[in-house]
Short mmCIF file of N, CA and C in Angstrom, two decimals:
data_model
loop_
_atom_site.label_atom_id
_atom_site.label_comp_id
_atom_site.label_asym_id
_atom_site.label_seq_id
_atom_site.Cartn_x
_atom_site.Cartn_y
_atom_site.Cartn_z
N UNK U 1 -132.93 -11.45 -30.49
CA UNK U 1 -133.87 -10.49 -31.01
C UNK U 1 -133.97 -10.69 -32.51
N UNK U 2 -135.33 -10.93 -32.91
CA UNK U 2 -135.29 -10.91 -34.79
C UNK U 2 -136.09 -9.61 -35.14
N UNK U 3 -134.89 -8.96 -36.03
CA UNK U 3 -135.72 -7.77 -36.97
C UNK U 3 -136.28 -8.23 -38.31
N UNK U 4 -137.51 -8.07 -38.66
CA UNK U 4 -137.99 -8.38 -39.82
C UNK U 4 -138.23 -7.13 -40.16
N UNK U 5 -138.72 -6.88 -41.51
CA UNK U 5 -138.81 -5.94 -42.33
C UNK U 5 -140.33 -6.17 -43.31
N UNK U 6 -141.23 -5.92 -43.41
CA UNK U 6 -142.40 -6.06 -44.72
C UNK U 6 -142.54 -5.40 -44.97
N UNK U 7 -143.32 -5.38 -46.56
CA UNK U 7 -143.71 -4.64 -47.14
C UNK U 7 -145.23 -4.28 -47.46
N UNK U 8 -145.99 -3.84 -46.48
CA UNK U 8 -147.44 -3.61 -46.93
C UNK U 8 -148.03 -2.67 -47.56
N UNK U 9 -148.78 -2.73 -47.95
CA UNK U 9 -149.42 -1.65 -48.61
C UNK U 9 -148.49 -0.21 -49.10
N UNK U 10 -147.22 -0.41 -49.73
CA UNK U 10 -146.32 0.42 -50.14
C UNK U 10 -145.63 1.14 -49.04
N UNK U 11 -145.94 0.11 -47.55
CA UNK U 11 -145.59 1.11 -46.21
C UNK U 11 -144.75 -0.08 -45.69
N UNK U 12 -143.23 0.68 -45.11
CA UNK U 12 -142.47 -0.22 -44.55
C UNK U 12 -142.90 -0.56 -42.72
N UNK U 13 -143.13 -1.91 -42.05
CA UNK U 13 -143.96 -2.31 -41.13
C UNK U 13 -142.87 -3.10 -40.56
N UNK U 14 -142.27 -2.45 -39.11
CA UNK U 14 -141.43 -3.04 -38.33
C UNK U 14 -141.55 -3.73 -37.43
N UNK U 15 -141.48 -5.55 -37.65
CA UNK U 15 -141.63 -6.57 -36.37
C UNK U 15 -140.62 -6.48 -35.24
N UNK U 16 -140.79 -6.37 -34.33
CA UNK U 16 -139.92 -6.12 -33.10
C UNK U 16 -139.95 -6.80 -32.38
N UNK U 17 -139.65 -8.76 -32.14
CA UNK U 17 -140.43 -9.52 -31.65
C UNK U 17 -139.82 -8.93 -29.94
N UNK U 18 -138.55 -8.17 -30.45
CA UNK U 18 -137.76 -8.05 -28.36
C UNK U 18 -139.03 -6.79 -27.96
N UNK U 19 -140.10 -6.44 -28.64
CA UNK U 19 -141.18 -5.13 -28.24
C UNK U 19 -142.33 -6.19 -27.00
N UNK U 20 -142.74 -6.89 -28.51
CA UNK U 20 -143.88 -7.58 -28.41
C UNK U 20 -143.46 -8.97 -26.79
N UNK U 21 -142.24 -9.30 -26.86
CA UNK U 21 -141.79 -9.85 -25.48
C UNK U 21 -141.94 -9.04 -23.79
N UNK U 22 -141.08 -8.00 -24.63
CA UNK U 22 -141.09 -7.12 -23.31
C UNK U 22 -142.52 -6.56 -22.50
N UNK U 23 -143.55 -6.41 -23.78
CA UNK U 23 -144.76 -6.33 -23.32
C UNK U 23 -145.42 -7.36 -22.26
N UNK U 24 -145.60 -8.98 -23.38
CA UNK U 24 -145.46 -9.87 -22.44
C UNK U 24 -145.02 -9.86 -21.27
N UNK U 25 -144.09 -10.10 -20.78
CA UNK U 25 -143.23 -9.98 -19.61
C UNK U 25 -143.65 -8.81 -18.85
N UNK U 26 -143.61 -7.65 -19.20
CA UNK U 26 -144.01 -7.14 -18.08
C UNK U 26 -145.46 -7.17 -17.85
N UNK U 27 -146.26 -7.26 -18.77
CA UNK U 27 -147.74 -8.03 -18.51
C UNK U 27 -148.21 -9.04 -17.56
N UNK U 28 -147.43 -9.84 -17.75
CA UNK U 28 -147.58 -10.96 -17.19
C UNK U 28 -146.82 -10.90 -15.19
N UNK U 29 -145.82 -10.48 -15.26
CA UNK U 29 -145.17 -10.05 -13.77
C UNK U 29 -146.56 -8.39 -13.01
N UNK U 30 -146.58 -7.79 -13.88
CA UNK U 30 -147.25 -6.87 -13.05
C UNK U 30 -148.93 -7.63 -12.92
N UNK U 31 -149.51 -8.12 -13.67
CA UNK U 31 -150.64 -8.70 -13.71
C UNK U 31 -150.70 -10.28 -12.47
N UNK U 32 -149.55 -10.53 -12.59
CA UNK U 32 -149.36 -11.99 -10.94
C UNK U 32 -149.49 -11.42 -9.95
N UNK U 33 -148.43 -10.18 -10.06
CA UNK U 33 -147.67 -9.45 -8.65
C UNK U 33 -149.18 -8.62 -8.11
N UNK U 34 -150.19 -8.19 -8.91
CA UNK U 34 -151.15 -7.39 -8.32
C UNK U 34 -152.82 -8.64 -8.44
N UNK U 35 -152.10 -10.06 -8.41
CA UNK U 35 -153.07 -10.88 -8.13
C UNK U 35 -154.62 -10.66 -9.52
N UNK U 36 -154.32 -9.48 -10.56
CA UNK U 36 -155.14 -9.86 -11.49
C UNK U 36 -155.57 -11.07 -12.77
N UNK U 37 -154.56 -12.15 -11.86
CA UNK U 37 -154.74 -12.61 -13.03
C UNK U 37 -155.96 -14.01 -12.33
N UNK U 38 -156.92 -14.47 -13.10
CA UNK U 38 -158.03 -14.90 -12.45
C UNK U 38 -158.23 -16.14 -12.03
N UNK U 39 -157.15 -16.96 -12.22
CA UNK U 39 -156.73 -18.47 -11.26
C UNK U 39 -155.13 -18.25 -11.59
N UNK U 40 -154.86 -19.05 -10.52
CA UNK U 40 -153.51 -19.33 -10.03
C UNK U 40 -152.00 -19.80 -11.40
N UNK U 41 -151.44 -18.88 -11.53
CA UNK U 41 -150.46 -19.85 -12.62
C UNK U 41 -149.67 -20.48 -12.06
N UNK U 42 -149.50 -20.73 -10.62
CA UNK U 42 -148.57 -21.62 -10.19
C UNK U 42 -148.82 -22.55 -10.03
N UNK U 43 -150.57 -23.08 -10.58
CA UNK U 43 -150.66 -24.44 -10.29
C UNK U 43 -150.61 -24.90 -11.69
N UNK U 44 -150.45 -24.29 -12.60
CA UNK U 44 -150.28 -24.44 -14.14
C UNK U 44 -149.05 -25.02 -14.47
N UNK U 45 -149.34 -25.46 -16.07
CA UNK U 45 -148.33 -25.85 -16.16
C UNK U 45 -147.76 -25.41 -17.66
N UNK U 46 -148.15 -24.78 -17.93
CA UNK U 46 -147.94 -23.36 -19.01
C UNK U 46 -148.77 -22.36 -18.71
N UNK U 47 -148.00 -20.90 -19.16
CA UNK U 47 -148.80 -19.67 -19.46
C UNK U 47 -149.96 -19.79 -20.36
N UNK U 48 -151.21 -19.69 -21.01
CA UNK U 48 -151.48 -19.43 -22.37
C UNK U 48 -151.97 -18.26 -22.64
N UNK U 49 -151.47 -18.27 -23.75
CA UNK U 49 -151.87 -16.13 -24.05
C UNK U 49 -152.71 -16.01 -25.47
N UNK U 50 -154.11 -16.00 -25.26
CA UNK U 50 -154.79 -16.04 -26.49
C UNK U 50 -154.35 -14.73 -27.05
N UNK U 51 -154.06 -14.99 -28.25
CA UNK U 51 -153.66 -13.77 -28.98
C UNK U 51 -154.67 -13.78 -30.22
N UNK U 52 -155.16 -12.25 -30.11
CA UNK U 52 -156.29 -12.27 -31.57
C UNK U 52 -155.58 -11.16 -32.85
N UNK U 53 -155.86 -11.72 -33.80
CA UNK U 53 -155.80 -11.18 -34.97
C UNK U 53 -156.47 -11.34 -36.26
N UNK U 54 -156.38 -10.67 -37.03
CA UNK U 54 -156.97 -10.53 -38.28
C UNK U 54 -156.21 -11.78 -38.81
N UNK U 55 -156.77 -12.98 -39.08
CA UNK U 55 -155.47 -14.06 -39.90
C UNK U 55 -156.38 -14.16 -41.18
N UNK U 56 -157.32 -13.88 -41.09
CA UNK U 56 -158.12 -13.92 -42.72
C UNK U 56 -159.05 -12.46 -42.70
N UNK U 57 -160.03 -12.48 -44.13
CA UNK U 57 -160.04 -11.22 -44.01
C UNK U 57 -158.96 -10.42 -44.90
N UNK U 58 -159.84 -8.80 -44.69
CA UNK U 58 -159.05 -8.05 -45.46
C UNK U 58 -157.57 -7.69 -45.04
N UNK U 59 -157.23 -7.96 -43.51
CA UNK U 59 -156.16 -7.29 -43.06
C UNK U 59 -154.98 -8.51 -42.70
N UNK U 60 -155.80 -9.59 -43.20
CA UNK U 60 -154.87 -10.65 -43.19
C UNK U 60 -153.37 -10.75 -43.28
N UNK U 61 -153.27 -10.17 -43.91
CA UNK U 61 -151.54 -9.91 -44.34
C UNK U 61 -150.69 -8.79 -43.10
N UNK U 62 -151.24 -8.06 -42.48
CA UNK U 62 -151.36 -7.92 -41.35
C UNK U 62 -150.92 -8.77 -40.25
N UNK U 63 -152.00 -9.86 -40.10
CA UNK U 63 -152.35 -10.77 -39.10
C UNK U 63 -150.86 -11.88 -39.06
N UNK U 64 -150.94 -12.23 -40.36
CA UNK U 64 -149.76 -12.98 -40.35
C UNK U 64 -148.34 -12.66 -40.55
N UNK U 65 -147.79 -11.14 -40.25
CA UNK U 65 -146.70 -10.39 -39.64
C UNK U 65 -146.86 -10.43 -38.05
N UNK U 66 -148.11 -10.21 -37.35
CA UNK U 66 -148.23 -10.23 -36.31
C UNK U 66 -148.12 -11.69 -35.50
N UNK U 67 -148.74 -12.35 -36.38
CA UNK U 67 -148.65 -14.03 -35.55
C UNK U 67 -146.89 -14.15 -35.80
N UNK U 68 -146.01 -13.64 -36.95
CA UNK U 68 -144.82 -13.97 -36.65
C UNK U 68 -143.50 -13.40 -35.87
N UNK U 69 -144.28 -12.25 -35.34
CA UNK U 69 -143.37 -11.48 -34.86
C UNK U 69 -143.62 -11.88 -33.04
N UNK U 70 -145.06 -12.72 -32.75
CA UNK U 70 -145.78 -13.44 -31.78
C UNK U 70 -144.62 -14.58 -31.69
N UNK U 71 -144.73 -15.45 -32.57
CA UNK U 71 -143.88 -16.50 -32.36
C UNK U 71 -142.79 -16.55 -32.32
N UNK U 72 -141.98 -15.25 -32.45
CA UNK U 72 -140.40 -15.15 -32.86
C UNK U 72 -140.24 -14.64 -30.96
N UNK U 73 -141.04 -13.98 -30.76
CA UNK U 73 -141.26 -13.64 -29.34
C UNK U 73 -141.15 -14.58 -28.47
N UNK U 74 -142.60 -15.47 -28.62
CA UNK U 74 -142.61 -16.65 -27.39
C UNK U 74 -141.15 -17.90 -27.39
N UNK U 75 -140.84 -18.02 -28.98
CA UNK U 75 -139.69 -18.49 -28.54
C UNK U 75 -138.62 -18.03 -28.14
N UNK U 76 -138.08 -17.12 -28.24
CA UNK U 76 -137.47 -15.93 -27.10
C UNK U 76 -137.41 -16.16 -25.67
N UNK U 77 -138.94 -15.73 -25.44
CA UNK U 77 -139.16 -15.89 -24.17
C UNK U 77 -138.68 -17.75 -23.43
N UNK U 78 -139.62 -18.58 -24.07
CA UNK U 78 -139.54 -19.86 -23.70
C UNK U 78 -137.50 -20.12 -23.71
N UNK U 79 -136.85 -20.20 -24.48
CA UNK U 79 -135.31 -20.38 -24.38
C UNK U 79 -134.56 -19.62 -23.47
N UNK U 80 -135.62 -18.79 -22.77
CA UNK U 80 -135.08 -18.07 -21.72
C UNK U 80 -135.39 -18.23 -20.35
N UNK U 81 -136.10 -19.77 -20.45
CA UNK U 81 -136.83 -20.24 -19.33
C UNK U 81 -138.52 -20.03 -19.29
N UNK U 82 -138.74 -19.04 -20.05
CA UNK U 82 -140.54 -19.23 -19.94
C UNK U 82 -140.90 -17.93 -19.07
N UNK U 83 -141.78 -17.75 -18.60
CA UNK U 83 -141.85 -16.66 -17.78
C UNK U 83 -142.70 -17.82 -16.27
N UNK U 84 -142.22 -16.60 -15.15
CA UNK U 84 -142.46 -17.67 -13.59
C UNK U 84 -142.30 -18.83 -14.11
N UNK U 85 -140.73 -19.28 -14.83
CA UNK U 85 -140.73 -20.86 -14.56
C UNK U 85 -142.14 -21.36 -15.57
N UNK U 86 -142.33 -20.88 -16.42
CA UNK U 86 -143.59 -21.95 -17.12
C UNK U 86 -143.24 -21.47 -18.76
N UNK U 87 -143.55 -22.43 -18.84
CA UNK U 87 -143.17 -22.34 -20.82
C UNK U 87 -144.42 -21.41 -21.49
N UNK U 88 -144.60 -20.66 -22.19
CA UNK U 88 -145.37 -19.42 -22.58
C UNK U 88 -145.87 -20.21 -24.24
N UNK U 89 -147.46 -20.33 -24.50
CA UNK U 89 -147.98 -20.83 -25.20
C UNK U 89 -149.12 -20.09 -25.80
N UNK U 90 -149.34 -19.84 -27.36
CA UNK U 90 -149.89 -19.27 -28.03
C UNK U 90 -150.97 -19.75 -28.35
N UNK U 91 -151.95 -19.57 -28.14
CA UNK U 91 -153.24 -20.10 -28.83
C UNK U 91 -154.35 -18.44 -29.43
N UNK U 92 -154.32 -19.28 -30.89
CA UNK U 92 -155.00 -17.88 -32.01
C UNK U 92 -156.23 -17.82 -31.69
N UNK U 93 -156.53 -16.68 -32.34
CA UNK U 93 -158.09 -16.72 -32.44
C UNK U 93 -158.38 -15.49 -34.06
N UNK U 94 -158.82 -16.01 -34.44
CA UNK U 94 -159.04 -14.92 -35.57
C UNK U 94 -160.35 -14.30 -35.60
N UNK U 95 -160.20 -12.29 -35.38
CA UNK U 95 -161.23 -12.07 -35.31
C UNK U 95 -161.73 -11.78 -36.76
N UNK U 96 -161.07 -12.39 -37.72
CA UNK U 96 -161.67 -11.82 -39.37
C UNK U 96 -162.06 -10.53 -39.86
N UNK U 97 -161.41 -9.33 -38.65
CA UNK U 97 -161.65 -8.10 -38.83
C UNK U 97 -162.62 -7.32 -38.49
N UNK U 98 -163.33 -8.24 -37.82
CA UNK U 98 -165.16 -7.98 -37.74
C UNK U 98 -165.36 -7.91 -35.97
N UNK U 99 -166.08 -7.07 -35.60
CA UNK U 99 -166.13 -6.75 -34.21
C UNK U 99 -166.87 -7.87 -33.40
N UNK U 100 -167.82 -8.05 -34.19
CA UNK U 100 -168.80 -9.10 -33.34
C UNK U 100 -168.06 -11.09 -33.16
N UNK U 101 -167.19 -10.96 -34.65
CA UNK U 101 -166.41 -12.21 -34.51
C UNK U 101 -165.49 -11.99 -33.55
N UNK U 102 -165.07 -11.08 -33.12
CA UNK U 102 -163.52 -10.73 -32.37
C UNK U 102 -164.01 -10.89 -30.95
N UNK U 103 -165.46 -10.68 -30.27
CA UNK U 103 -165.96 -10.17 -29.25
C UNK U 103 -166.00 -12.14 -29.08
N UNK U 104 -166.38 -12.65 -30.09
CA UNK U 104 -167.01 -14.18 -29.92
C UNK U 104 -165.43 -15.09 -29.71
N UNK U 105 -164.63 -14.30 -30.43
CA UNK U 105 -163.40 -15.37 -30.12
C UNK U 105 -162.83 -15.11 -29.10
N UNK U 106 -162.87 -13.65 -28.56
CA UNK U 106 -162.06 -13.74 -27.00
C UNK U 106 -162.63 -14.16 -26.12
N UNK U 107 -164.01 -14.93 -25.90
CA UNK U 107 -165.33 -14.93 -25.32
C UNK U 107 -164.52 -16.73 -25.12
N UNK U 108 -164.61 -17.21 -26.21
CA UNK U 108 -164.11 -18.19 -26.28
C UNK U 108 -162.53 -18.90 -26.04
N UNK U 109 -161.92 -18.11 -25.78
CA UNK U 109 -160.48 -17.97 -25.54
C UNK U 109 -160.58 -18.21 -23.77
N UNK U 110 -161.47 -17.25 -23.45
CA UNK U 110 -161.56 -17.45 -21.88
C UNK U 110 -162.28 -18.28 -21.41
N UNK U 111 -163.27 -18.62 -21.86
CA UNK U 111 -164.22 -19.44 -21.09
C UNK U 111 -163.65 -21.42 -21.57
N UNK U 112 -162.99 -21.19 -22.88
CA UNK U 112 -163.23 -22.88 -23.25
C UNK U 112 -162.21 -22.51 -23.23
N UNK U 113 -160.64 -21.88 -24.26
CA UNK U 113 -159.04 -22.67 -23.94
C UNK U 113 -158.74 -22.13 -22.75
N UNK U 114 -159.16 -20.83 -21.48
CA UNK U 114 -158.96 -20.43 -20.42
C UNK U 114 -157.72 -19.85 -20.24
N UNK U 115 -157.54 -19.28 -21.08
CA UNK U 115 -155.93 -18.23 -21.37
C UNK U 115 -155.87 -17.68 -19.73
N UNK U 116 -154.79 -17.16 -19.69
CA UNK U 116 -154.40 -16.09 -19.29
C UNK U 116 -154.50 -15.04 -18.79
N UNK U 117 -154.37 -14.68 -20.53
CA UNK U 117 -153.69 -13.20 -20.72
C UNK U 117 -155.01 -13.49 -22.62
N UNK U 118 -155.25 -11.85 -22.29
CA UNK U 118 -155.33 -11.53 -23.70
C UNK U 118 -154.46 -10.60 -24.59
N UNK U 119 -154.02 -10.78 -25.81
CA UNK U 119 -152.72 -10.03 -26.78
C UNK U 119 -153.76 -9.80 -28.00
N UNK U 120 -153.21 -8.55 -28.94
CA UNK U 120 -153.55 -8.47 -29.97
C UNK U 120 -154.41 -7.46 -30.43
N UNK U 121 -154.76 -8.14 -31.81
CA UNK U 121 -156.24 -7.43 -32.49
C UNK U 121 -155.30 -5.94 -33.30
N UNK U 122 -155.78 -5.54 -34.54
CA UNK U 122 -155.15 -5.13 -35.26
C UNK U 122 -156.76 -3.50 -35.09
N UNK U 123 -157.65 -4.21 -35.35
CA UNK U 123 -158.50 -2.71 -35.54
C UNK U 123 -158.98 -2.26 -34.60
N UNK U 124 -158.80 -0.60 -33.90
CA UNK U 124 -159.34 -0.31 -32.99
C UNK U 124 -160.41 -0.68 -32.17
N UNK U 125 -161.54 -0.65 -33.24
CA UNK U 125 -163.26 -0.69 -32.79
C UNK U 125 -163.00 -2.15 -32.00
N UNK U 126 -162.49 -3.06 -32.53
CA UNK U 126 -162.98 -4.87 -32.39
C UNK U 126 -161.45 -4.46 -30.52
N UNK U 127 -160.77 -4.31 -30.46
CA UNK U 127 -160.14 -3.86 -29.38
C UNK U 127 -160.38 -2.92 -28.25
N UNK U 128 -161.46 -2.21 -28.74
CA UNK U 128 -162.39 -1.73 -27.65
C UNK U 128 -163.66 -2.94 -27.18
N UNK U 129 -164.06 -3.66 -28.52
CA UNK U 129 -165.04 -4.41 -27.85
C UNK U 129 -164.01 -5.70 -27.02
N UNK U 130 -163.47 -6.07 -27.48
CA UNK U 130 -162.29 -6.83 -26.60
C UNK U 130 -161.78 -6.38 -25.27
N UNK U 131 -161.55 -5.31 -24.89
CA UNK U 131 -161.58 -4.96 -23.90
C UNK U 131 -162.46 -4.76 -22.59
N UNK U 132 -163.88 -4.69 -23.29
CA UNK U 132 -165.31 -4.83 -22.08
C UNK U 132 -165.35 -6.62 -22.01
N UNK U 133 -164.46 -7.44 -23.16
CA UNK U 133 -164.86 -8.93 -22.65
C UNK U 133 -163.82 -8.93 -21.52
N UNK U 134 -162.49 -8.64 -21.68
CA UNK U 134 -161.69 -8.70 -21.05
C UNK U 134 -161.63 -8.43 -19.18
N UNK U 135 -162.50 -7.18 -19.37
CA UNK U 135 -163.03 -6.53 -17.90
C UNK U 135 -164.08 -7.38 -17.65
N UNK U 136 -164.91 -8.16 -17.81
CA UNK U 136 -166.12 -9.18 -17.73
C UNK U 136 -165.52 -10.34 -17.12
N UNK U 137 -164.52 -10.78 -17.25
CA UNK U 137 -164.12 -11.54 -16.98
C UNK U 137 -162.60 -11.67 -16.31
N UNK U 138 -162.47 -10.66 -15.72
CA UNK U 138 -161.27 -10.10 -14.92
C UNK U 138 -159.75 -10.47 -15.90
N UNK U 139 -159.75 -10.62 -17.13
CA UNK U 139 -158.34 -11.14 -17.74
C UNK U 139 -158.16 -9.96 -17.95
N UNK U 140 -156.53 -10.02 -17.79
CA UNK U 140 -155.34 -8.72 -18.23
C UNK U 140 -155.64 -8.50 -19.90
N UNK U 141 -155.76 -8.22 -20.60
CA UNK U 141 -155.97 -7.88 -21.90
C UNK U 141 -155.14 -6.58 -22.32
N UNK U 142 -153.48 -7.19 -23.48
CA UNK U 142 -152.62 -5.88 -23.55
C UNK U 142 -152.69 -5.46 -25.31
#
């Protein structure tokens, strides 16, 4: 488990990568076990979990606590075997804070790198529109 500590905006911001795992994980087992997830991962040969965030932009600094508390996670997970036996793989997408970019990168997450799973997103509004892509296209989105 890694605890990090930042300092943003004069506000102390706690990475919890054993949070952000456990989510995973049980994401990913309840989302197999009830067949939502929208092709087969057993014919795969990694998980991939597009994860969106602010990585530029105003909330950037944000984004890149979150991509590290992401990666402190998946390697976690992966040294622990991966989840169902498959090594667990990150691919970004930056929604630049902006709803209509965020709507275009998860759009693209599913249809061209063909994730998963969707993770992330820092501002409400762009995570509601993330969520009607998500239902459009039957992916678990946490």
């Amino acid at each position: 488990m890694v605890l990090k500590v930042y300092d943003i905006f004069g506000n102390k911001i706690i990475i919890l990568s054993l949070v952000l795992l456990i989510v995973i994980v049980v994401g990913v087992v309840i989302s197999y076990g009830l067949g939502l997830i929208r092709f087969p991962i057993s014919s795969e040969d990694v998980i991939r979990i597009g994860f969106l965030g602010p990585f530029s932009g105003p909330a950037a600094d944000i984004g890149k606590d979150f991509k590290i508390g992401a990666e402190e996670a998946v390697k976690d997970i992966n040294n622990a075997g991966g989840l169902l036996g498959r090594k667990v793989v990150l691919i970004y997408g930056d929604d630049e804070s902006k709803v209509d970019i965020g709507v275009a990168v998860a759009e693209r997450l599913i249809t061209s790198d063909r994730v998963h799973f969707l993770v992330g997103t820092f501002h409400s509004s762009i995570a509601l529109a993330v969520m009607e892509v998500a239902a459009k296209y039957k992916i678990p989105y946490i």
